[in-house]
mmCIF file of C-alpha atoms and ligand atoms in Angstrom:
data_model
loop_
_atom_site.group_PDB
_atom_site.id
_atom_site.type_symbol
_atom_site.label_atom_id
_atom_site.label_comp_id
_atom_site.label_asym_id
_atom_site.label_seq_id
_atom_site.Cartn_x
_atom_site.Cartn_y
_atom_site.Cartn_z
ATOM 1 C CA UNK A 22 -3.845 3.093 -31.209
ATOM 2 C CA UNK A 23 -6.157 5.741 -32.671
ATOM 3 C CA UNK A 24 -3.363 6.634 -35.112
ATOM 4 C CA UNK A 25 -3.289 3.103 -36.502
ATOM 5 C CA UNK A 26 -6.987 2.900 -36.888
ATOM 6 C CA UNK A 27 -6.970 3.953 -40.528
ATOM 7 C CA UNK A 28 -4.876 0.920 -41.460
ATOM 8 C CA UNK A 29 -7.145 -1.512 -39.719
ATOM 9 C CA UNK A 30 -9.597 -2.984 -42.175
ATOM 10 C CA UNK A 31 -12.088 -3.786 -39.437
ATOM 11 C CA UNK A 32 -11.985 -0.147 -38.517
ATOM 12 C CA UNK A 33 -13.682 0.686 -41.794
ATOM 13 C CA UNK A 34 -16.757 -1.029 -40.527
ATOM 14 C CA UNK A 35 -16.928 -0.268 -36.878
ATOM 15 C CA UNK A 36 -13.843 1.374 -35.399
ATOM 16 C CA UNK A 37 -15.358 2.048 -32.001
ATOM 17 C CA UNK A 38 -16.698 -1.432 -31.599
ATOM 18 C CA UNK A 39 -13.354 -2.886 -32.655
ATOM 19 C CA UNK A 40 -11.369 -0.787 -30.199
ATOM 20 C CA UNK A 41 -13.769 -1.341 -27.378
ATOM 21 C CA UNK A 42 -13.827 -5.090 -27.980
ATOM 22 C CA UNK A 43 -10.043 -5.173 -27.790
ATOM 23 C CA UNK A 44 -10.084 -3.074 -24.635
ATOM 24 C CA UNK A 45 -12.723 -5.303 -23.151
ATOM 25 C CA UNK A 46 -10.671 -8.418 -23.860
ATOM 26 C CA UNK A 47 -7.635 -6.835 -22.220
ATOM 27 C CA UNK A 48 -9.698 -5.820 -19.218
ATOM 28 C CA UNK A 49 -11.214 -9.290 -18.980
ATOM 29 C CA UNK A 50 -7.808 -10.955 -18.932
ATOM 30 C CA UNK A 51 -6.469 -8.537 -16.326
ATOM 31 C CA UNK A 52 -9.594 -9.141 -14.240
ATOM 32 C CA UNK A 53 -8.882 -12.868 -14.384
ATOM 33 C CA UNK A 54 -5.346 -12.182 -13.180
ATOM 34 C CA UNK A 55 -6.702 -9.917 -10.467
ATOM 35 C CA UNK A 56 -8.856 -12.762 -9.163
ATOM 36 C CA UNK A 57 -5.874 -15.159 -9.190
ATOM 37 C CA UNK A 58 -3.558 -12.622 -7.556
ATOM 38 C CA UNK A 59 -5.994 -11.371 -4.897
ATOM 39 C CA UNK A 60 -5.957 -7.789 -6.106
ATOM 40 C CA UNK A 61 -9.392 -6.888 -4.713
ATOM 41 C CA UNK A 62 -9.787 -4.912 -1.501
ATOM 42 C CA UNK A 63 -12.828 -4.232 0.613
ATOM 43 C CA UNK A 64 -13.592 -0.798 2.007
ATOM 44 C CA UNK A 65 -16.234 -0.327 4.706
ATOM 45 C CA UNK A 66 -18.570 2.616 5.187
ATOM 46 C CA UNK A 67 -20.542 2.989 8.441
ATOM 47 C CA UNK A 68 -24.326 3.159 8.635
ATOM 48 C CA UNK A 69 -25.198 5.279 11.620
ATOM 49 C CA UNK A 70 -28.293 5.194 13.831
ATOM 50 C CA UNK A 71 -29.885 8.615 13.368
ATOM 51 C CA UNK A 72 -31.086 8.785 16.984
ATOM 52 C CA UNK A 73 -28.037 7.564 18.887
ATOM 53 C CA UNK A 74 -25.137 8.077 16.469
ATOM 54 C CA UNK A 75 -24.127 4.427 16.958
ATOM 55 C CA UNK A 76 -22.713 2.357 14.120
ATOM 56 C CA UNK A 77 -25.424 -0.186 13.239
ATOM 57 C CA UNK A 78 -23.851 -1.521 10.088
ATOM 58 C CA UNK A 79 -21.085 -1.145 7.536
ATOM 59 C CA UNK A 80 -21.392 -1.506 3.786
ATOM 60 C CA UNK A 81 -18.599 -3.478 2.128
ATOM 61 C CA UNK A 82 -17.528 -1.771 -1.105
ATOM 62 C CA UNK A 83 -15.054 -3.493 -3.411
ATOM 63 C CA UNK A 84 -12.030 -1.804 -5.036
ATOM 64 C CA UNK A 85 -9.409 -3.189 -7.382
ATOM 65 C CA UNK A 86 -5.855 -2.514 -6.232
ATOM 66 C CA UNK A 87 -4.282 -2.645 -9.685
ATOM 67 C CA UNK A 88 -0.480 -3.248 -9.695
ATOM 68 C CA UNK A 89 0.202 -0.252 -11.971
ATOM 69 C CA UNK A 90 -3.028 1.740 -12.255
ATOM 70 C CA UNK A 91 -3.698 2.137 -8.529
ATOM 71 C CA UNK A 92 -7.062 1.862 -6.824
ATOM 72 C CA UNK A 93 -9.881 1.302 -9.350
ATOM 73 C CA UNK A 94 -13.492 2.039 -8.283
ATOM 74 C CA UNK A 95 -16.187 -0.627 -8.780
ATOM 75 C CA UNK A 96 -18.075 1.267 -11.485
ATOM 76 C CA UNK A 97 -14.977 0.925 -13.694
ATOM 77 C CA UNK A 98 -14.834 -2.885 -13.550
ATOM 78 C CA UNK A 99 -18.130 -4.316 -12.221
ATOM 79 C CA UNK A 100 -19.951 -3.839 -15.574
ATOM 80 C CA UNK A 101 -17.311 -5.832 -17.498
ATOM 81 C CA UNK A 102 -17.159 -8.390 -14.697
ATOM 82 C CA UNK A 103 -20.928 -8.799 -15.102
ATOM 83 C CA UNK A 104 -20.660 -9.095 -18.866
ATOM 84 C CA UNK A 105 -18.003 -11.800 -18.642
ATOM 85 C CA UNK A 106 -19.529 -13.700 -15.740
ATOM 86 C CA UNK A 107 -16.433 -13.025 -13.589
ATOM 87 C CA UNK A 108 -18.687 -11.112 -11.188
ATOM 88 C CA UNK A 109 -19.728 -14.350 -9.505
ATOM 89 C CA UNK A 110 -16.164 -15.077 -8.384
ATOM 90 C CA UNK A 111 -15.667 -11.484 -7.250
ATOM 91 C CA UNK A 112 -18.962 -11.327 -5.359
ATOM 92 C CA UNK A 113 -18.265 -14.631 -3.604
ATOM 93 C CA UNK A 114 -14.848 -13.375 -2.552
ATOM 94 C CA UNK A 115 -16.520 -10.189 -1.265
ATOM 95 C CA UNK A 116 -19.146 -12.169 0.659
ATOM 96 C CA UNK A 117 -16.592 -14.423 2.342
ATOM 97 C CA UNK A 118 -14.149 -11.605 3.108
ATOM 98 C CA UNK A 119 -16.848 -9.326 4.531
ATOM 99 C CA UNK A 120 -18.211 -12.090 6.802
ATOM 100 C CA UNK A 121 -14.696 -13.027 7.944
ATOM 101 C CA UNK A 122 -13.892 -9.387 8.679
ATOM 102 C CA UNK A 123 -17.086 -8.833 10.640
ATOM 103 C CA UNK A 124 -16.490 -11.957 12.730
ATOM 104 C CA UNK A 125 -12.945 -10.737 13.383
ATOM 105 C CA UNK A 126 -14.212 -7.340 14.579
ATOM 106 C CA UNK A 127 -16.589 -9.077 16.975
ATOM 107 C CA UNK A 128 -13.783 -11.334 18.219
ATOM 108 C CA UNK A 129 -11.693 -8.192 18.811
ATOM 109 C CA UNK A 130 -14.450 -6.934 21.099
ATOM 110 C CA UNK A 131 -16.070 -4.251 18.940
ATOM 111 C CA UNK A 132 -19.807 -3.835 19.584
ATOM 112 C CA UNK A 133 -21.518 -6.051 16.981
ATOM 113 C CA UNK A 134 -22.941 -4.509 13.804
ATOM 114 C CA UNK A 135 -24.161 -5.788 10.422
ATOM 115 C CA UNK A 136 -22.031 -6.022 7.329
ATOM 116 C CA UNK A 137 -23.832 -5.285 4.050
ATOM 117 C CA UNK A 138 -22.742 -6.937 0.829
ATOM 118 C CA UNK A 139 -23.884 -5.831 -2.633
ATOM 119 C CA UNK A 140 -25.206 -8.624 -4.848
ATOM 120 C CA UNK A 141 -25.063 -8.657 -8.633
ATOM 121 C CA UNK A 142 -28.163 -9.712 -10.557
ATOM 122 C CA UNK A 143 -26.367 -12.834 -11.793
ATOM 123 C CA UNK A 144 -25.821 -13.963 -8.219
ATOM 124 C CA UNK A 145 -29.396 -13.233 -7.320
ATOM 125 C CA UNK A 146 -30.624 -15.347 -10.250
ATOM 126 C CA UNK A 147 -28.455 -18.299 -9.234
ATOM 127 C CA UNK A 148 -30.394 -20.831 -7.171
ATOM 128 C CA UNK A 149 -27.102 -21.947 -5.599
ATOM 129 C CA UNK A 150 -26.901 -18.584 -3.788
ATOM 130 C CA UNK A 151 -28.792 -19.767 -0.705
ATOM 131 C CA UNK A 152 -26.320 -22.627 -0.150
ATOM 132 C CA UNK A 153 -23.361 -20.368 -0.893
ATOM 133 C CA UNK A 154 -24.488 -17.910 1.798
ATOM 134 C CA UNK A 155 -25.214 -20.701 4.251
ATOM 135 C CA UNK A 156 -21.762 -22.221 3.720
ATOM 136 C CA UNK A 157 -19.995 -18.879 4.149
ATOM 137 C CA UNK A 158 -21.844 -18.299 7.435
ATOM 138 C CA UNK A 159 -20.941 -21.807 8.633
ATOM 139 C CA UNK A 160 -17.303 -21.450 7.641
ATOM 140 C CA UNK A 161 -16.779 -17.972 9.067
ATOM 141 C CA UNK A 162 -18.909 -18.470 12.185
ATOM 142 C CA UNK A 163 -20.679 -15.137 11.673
ATOM 143 C CA UNK A 164 -24.179 -15.107 13.149
ATOM 144 C CA UNK A 165 -26.661 -14.723 10.260
ATOM 145 C CA UNK A 166 -28.293 -11.605 11.714
ATOM 146 C CA UNK A 167 -25.001 -9.729 11.236
ATOM 147 C CA UNK A 168 -25.035 -10.262 7.464
ATOM 148 C CA UNK A 169 -27.131 -8.070 5.186
ATOM 149 C CA UNK A 170 -27.458 -8.546 1.427
ATOM 150 C CA UNK A 171 -28.172 -5.521 -0.765
ATOM 151 C CA UNK A 172 -30.294 -6.130 -3.838
ATOM 152 C CA UNK A 173 -31.805 -3.642 -6.296
ATOM 153 C CA UNK A 174 -35.325 -3.181 -7.583
ATOM 154 C CA UNK A 175 -34.315 -4.303 -11.071
ATOM 155 C CA UNK A 176 -33.293 -7.712 -9.713
ATOM 156 C CA UNK A 177 -36.785 -8.272 -8.336
ATOM 157 C CA UNK A 178 -38.655 -7.599 -11.580
ATOM 158 C CA UNK A 179 -39.052 -11.335 -12.108
ATOM 159 C CA UNK A 180 -41.275 -11.691 -9.066
ATOM 160 C CA UNK A 181 -41.756 -15.428 -9.561
ATOM 161 C CA UNK A 182 -38.049 -15.802 -8.925
ATOM 162 C CA UNK A 183 -37.614 -12.955 -6.442
ATOM 163 C CA UNK A 184 -40.326 -13.836 -3.946
ATOM 164 C CA UNK A 185 -39.148 -17.410 -3.144
ATOM 165 C CA UNK A 186 -35.451 -16.439 -3.421
ATOM 166 C CA UNK A 187 -35.876 -13.634 -0.867
ATOM 167 C CA UNK A 188 -37.887 -15.916 1.384
ATOM 168 C CA UNK A 189 -35.199 -18.642 1.236
ATOM 169 C CA UNK A 190 -32.388 -16.170 1.898
ATOM 170 C CA UNK A 191 -34.335 -14.591 4.738
ATOM 171 C CA UNK A 192 -35.015 -17.956 6.325
ATOM 172 C CA UNK A 193 -31.248 -18.308 6.860
ATOM 173 C CA UNK A 194 -31.685 -15.515 9.394
ATOM 174 C CA UNK A 195 -29.815 -12.881 7.399
ATOM 175 C CA UNK A 196 -31.099 -9.395 6.578
ATOM 176 C CA UNK A 197 -31.947 -7.970 3.174
ATOM 177 C CA UNK A 198 -31.911 -4.359 2.002
ATOM 178 C CA UNK A 199 -33.281 -2.829 -1.183
ATOM 179 C CA UNK A 200 -30.490 -0.576 -2.518
ATOM 180 C CA UNK A 201 -30.877 2.601 -4.613
ATOM 181 C CA UNK A 202 -34.581 2.601 -3.825
ATOM 182 C CA UNK A 203 -36.658 4.916 -5.979
ATOM 183 C CA UNK A 204 -34.493 4.639 -9.105
ATOM 184 C CA UNK A 205 -35.851 1.305 -10.365
ATOM 185 C CA UNK A 206 -39.231 -0.117 -11.121
ATOM 186 C CA UNK A 207 -40.575 -1.466 -7.863
ATOM 187 C CA UNK A 208 -44.206 -2.237 -7.779
ATOM 188 C CA UNK A 209 -45.462 -1.204 -4.363
ATOM 189 C CA UNK A 210 -47.899 -4.046 -4.727
ATOM 190 C CA UNK A 211 -45.051 -6.585 -4.784
ATOM 191 C CA UNK A 212 -42.848 -4.811 -2.283
ATOM 192 C CA UNK A 213 -45.031 -6.067 0.553
ATOM 193 C CA UNK A 214 -44.532 -9.651 -0.679
ATOM 194 C CA UNK A 215 -40.757 -9.398 -0.563
ATOM 195 C CA UNK A 216 -38.990 -10.678 2.545
ATOM 196 C CA UNK A 217 -36.825 -7.634 3.121
ATOM 197 C CA UNK A 218 -35.802 -5.587 6.150
ATOM 198 C CA UNK A 219 -34.983 -2.145 4.836
ATOM 199 C CA UNK A 220 -35.030 0.325 1.989
ATOM 200 C CA UNK A 221 -31.986 2.419 1.110
ATOM 201 C CA UNK A 222 -32.988 5.802 -0.294
ATOM 202 C CA UNK A 223 -30.888 6.460 -3.386
ATOM 203 C CA UNK A 224 -28.330 9.219 -2.982
ATOM 204 C CA UNK A 225 -29.771 11.194 -5.913
ATOM 205 C CA UNK A 226 -32.828 12.007 -3.762
ATOM 206 C CA UNK A 227 -30.709 12.842 -0.726
ATOM 207 C CA UNK A 228 -28.632 15.224 -2.850
ATOM 208 C CA UNK A 229 -31.798 17.150 -3.720
ATOM 209 C CA UNK A 230 -32.770 17.810 -0.096
ATOM 210 C CA UNK A 231 -33.025 21.543 0.393
ATOM 211 C CA UNK A 232 -32.567 22.304 -3.303
ATOM 212 C CA UNK A 233 -36.179 23.338 -3.665
ATOM 213 C CA UNK A 234 -36.722 20.421 -6.030
ATOM 214 C CA UNK A 235 -39.091 17.558 -5.354
ATOM 215 C CA UNK A 236 -36.259 15.374 -4.014
ATOM 216 C CA UNK A 237 -37.243 16.449 -0.529
ATOM 217 C CA UNK A 238 -40.715 15.182 -1.159
ATOM 218 C CA UNK A 239 -39.534 11.864 -2.558
ATOM 219 C CA UNK A 240 -37.394 11.287 0.537
ATOM 220 C CA UNK A 241 -40.418 11.853 2.811
ATOM 221 C CA UNK A 242 -42.554 9.555 0.675
ATOM 222 C CA UNK A 243 -39.975 6.723 0.730
ATOM 223 C CA UNK A 244 -39.652 7.001 4.511
ATOM 224 C CA UNK A 245 -43.447 6.826 4.831
ATOM 225 C CA UNK A 246 -43.658 3.805 2.513
ATOM 226 C CA UNK A 247 -40.906 1.998 4.426
ATOM 227 C CA UNK A 248 -42.455 2.622 7.820
ATOM 228 C CA UNK A 249 -45.950 1.708 6.658
ATOM 229 C CA UNK A 250 -44.526 -1.677 5.650
ATOM 230 C CA UNK A 251 -42.551 -2.039 8.885
ATOM 231 C CA UNK A 252 -39.269 -1.682 7.027
ATOM 232 C CA UNK A 253 -36.281 0.304 8.245
ATOM 233 C CA UNK A 254 -34.966 3.053 6.043
ATOM 234 C CA UNK A 255 -31.374 4.130 5.401
ATOM 235 C CA UNK A 256 -30.451 7.298 3.532
ATOM 236 C CA UNK A 257 -27.270 7.009 1.476
ATOM 237 C CA UNK A 258 -25.012 9.778 0.209
ATOM 238 C CA UNK A 259 -25.550 12.086 3.199
ATOM 239 C CA UNK A 260 -22.923 14.823 2.798
ATOM 240 C CA UNK A 261 -24.341 17.850 4.598
ATOM 241 C CA UNK A 262 -25.699 18.778 7.980
ATOM 242 C CA UNK A 263 -28.838 20.196 6.392
ATOM 243 C CA UNK A 264 -29.595 16.806 4.821
ATOM 244 C CA UNK A 265 -29.076 15.095 8.171
ATOM 245 C CA UNK A 266 -31.417 17.547 9.922
ATOM 246 C CA UNK A 267 -34.157 16.947 7.364
ATOM 247 C CA UNK A 268 -33.748 13.159 7.671
ATOM 248 C CA UNK A 269 -33.948 13.441 11.476
ATOM 249 C CA UNK A 270 -37.189 15.395 11.279
ATOM 250 C CA UNK A 271 -38.612 12.834 8.835
ATOM 251 C CA UNK A 272 -37.582 10.027 11.224
ATOM 252 C CA UNK A 273 -35.282 8.191 8.856
ATOM 253 C CA UNK A 274 -33.666 5.323 10.806
ATOM 254 C CA UNK A 275 -30.060 5.284 9.601
ATOM 255 C CA UNK A 276 -27.714 7.447 7.558
ATOM 256 C CA UNK A 277 -24.638 6.686 5.481
ATOM 257 C CA UNK A 278 -22.390 9.120 3.642
ATOM 258 C CA UNK A 279 -19.279 11.262 3.472
ATOM 259 C CA UNK A 280 -20.697 13.552 6.185
ATOM 260 C CA UNK A 281 -19.910 10.723 8.626
ATOM 261 C CA UNK A 282 -17.125 8.806 6.940
ATOM 262 C CA UNK A 283 -15.867 7.744 3.520
ATOM 263 C CA UNK A 284 -15.481 3.999 2.947
ATOM 264 C CA UNK A 285 -12.338 2.896 4.864
ATOM 265 C CA UNK A 286 -10.045 -0.120 4.506
ATOM 266 C CA UNK A 287 -10.756 -2.799 7.142
ATOM 267 C CA UNK A 288 -7.575 -2.178 9.169
ATOM 268 C CA UNK A 289 -8.236 1.545 9.326
ATOM 269 C CA UNK A 290 -11.788 0.889 10.390
ATOM 270 C CA UNK A 291 -10.937 -1.182 13.446
ATOM 271 C CA UNK A 292 -7.909 0.911 14.436
ATOM 272 C CA UNK A 293 -9.959 4.074 14.530
ATOM 273 C CA UNK A 294 -13.265 2.559 15.588
ATOM 274 C CA UNK A 295 -13.492 4.412 18.890
ATOM 275 C CA UNK A 296 -12.542 7.705 17.229
ATOM 276 C CA UNK A 297 -15.088 7.030 14.547
ATOM 277 C CA UNK A 298 -17.769 6.289 17.134
ATOM 278 C CA UNK A 299 -17.177 9.477 19.057
ATOM 279 C CA UNK A 300 -16.978 11.519 15.849
ATOM 280 C CA UNK A 301 -20.360 10.137 14.730
ATOM 281 C CA UNK A 302 -21.946 11.092 18.026
ATOM 282 C CA UNK A 303 -20.540 14.616 17.830
ATOM 283 C CA UNK A 304 -21.700 15.048 14.239
ATOM 284 C CA UNK A 305 -25.109 13.918 15.266
HETATM 285 P P1 C2E B 411 -23.940 1.424 -3.923
HETATM 286 O O1 C2E B 411 -24.115 0.064 -3.382
HETATM 287 O O2 C2E B 411 -25.166 2.255 -4.055
HETATM 288 O O3 C2E B 411 -22.867 2.107 -2.975
HETATM 289 C C1 C2E B 411 -22.865 3.459 -2.616
HETATM 290 C C2 C2E B 411 -21.825 4.233 -3.372
HETATM 291 O O4 C2E B 411 -21.880 5.604 -2.961
HETATM 292 C C3 C2E B 411 -20.392 3.801 -3.085
HETATM 293 O O5 C2E B 411 -19.634 4.011 -4.280
HETATM 294 C C4 C2E B 411 -19.959 4.789 -2.008
HETATM 295 O O6 C2E B 411 -18.559 4.947 -1.908
HETATM 296 C C5 C2E B 411 -20.624 6.031 -2.506
HETATM 297 N N1 C2E B 411 -20.850 7.022 -1.431
HETATM 298 C C6 C2E B 411 -20.911 6.819 -0.106
HETATM 299 N N2 C2E B 411 -21.177 7.958 0.566
HETATM 300 C C7 C2E B 411 -21.286 8.926 -0.368
HETATM 301 C C8 C2E B 411 -21.561 10.349 -0.301
HETATM 302 O O7 C2E B 411 -21.756 10.935 0.762
HETATM 303 N N3 C2E B 411 -21.618 11.014 -1.483
HETATM 304 C C9 C2E B 411 -21.424 10.382 -2.684
HETATM 305 N N4 C2E B 411 -21.485 11.131 -3.786
HETATM 306 N N5 C2E B 411 -21.161 9.062 -2.780
HETATM 307 C C10 C2E B 411 -21.102 8.332 -1.640
HETATM 308 P P2 C2E B 411 -18.616 2.931 -4.789
HETATM 309 O O8 C2E B 411 -17.882 2.320 -3.657
HETATM 310 O O9 C2E B 411 -17.839 3.576 -5.886
HETATM 311 O O10 C2E B 411 -19.570 1.815 -5.378
HETATM 312 C C11 C2E B 411 -20.374 2.066 -6.496
HETATM 313 C C12 C2E B 411 -21.325 0.919 -6.756
HETATM 314 O O11 C2E B 411 -20.615 -0.254 -7.131
HETATM 315 C C13 C2E B 411 -22.138 0.503 -5.543
HETATM 316 O O12 C2E B 411 -23.228 1.374 -5.387
HETATM 317 C C14 C2E B 411 -22.543 -0.888 -5.917
HETATM 318 O O13 C2E B 411 -23.667 -0.865 -6.763
HETATM 319 C C15 C2E B 411 -21.345 -1.374 -6.712
HETATM 320 N N6 C2E B 411 -20.533 -2.241 -5.855
HETATM 321 C C16 C2E B 411 -19.647 -1.898 -4.890
HETATM 322 N N7 C2E B 411 -19.098 -2.995 -4.327
HETATM 323 C C17 C2E B 411 -19.666 -4.069 -4.941
HETATM 324 C C18 C2E B 411 -19.529 -5.494 -4.795
HETATM 325 O O14 C2E B 411 -18.784 -6.019 -3.952
HETATM 326 N N8 C2E B 411 -20.275 -6.281 -5.621
HETATM 327 C C19 C2E B 411 -21.143 -5.741 -6.541
HETATM 328 N N9 C2E B 411 -21.833 -6.580 -7.323
HETATM 329 N N10 C2E B 411 -21.292 -4.416 -6.702
HETATM 330 C C20 C2E B 411 -20.581 -3.595 -5.909
HETATM 331 MG MG1 MG B 412 -25.042 -0.783 -1.907
HETATM 332 MG MG1 MG B 413 -26.905 2.508 -3.227
HETATM 333 MG MG1 MG B 414 -25.668 2.901 -6.417
#
């Protein structure tokens, strides 16, 4: 299409905008089809107890199984889904599917663990969210304590909305984690007013462990902040033994990352659960 651009009169004004608008419209309509045709898949990545090596939770991460383009990662379609409002339908599918899957694992006899679901800011702003979550728990039969919702600091900037919303969600008996912690604009002053259970240290800080940069320091500070507020702390993006060792010394509670396991499709996760469990314990 770049070749034709010269003939397009709109291109004279803003070629990039024109192209990207057209691409966006195409993506939006294929996203709509994807919702209709059930083309989304959930992958699950374990969150491991740093002391025992046990799986305490799994994070549900969405992928788009595109009929011709293959598996598309969330960063390639979540932004446009947010822009078009389609994210709400996707996130509600994710929430229901993750709760159903976790209940199924428990019914199969796996030791119970949490499932974590990422929320978009649009969902978090929607007052209907509390009822949506409550209905999903009722319909799937998952005990509330086995559901965890991941929010980000940015979503909590409107504290007049965030404080009651978090309290209402929490009163359902579910858990709440603050994702990508340290990359946003949390006021420590408000953090203590938020009904949350844990902080997830952003992977950019974990990556810096042992690099001689101040990432190491930031990790220690976040762990101290979390523990001083009686919050648990999970490190994400753990890829190397050295990072794990540092996190153990600093008394981080849980770890998540490629060092333990990549995100796995649900079927693979339960088929290899025992292998996974014993691998975690060995790695630890
Ligand atoms: P996130 O919630 O911070 O998820 C962690 C991301 O880090 C995931 O990428 C995961 O696959 C990746 N990761 C895990 N371990 C490692 C590691 O050891 N090293 C590195 N380099 N990366 C690791 P993914 O699955 O591509 O998801 C990207 C982001 O997309 C997520 O970041 C989350 O913000 C968003 N997302 C994923 N699923 C959903 C969803 O269902 N709804 C919404 N609204 N957003 C979602
Ligand atoms: Mg997350
Ligand atoms: Mg994260
Ligand atoms: Mg992230």
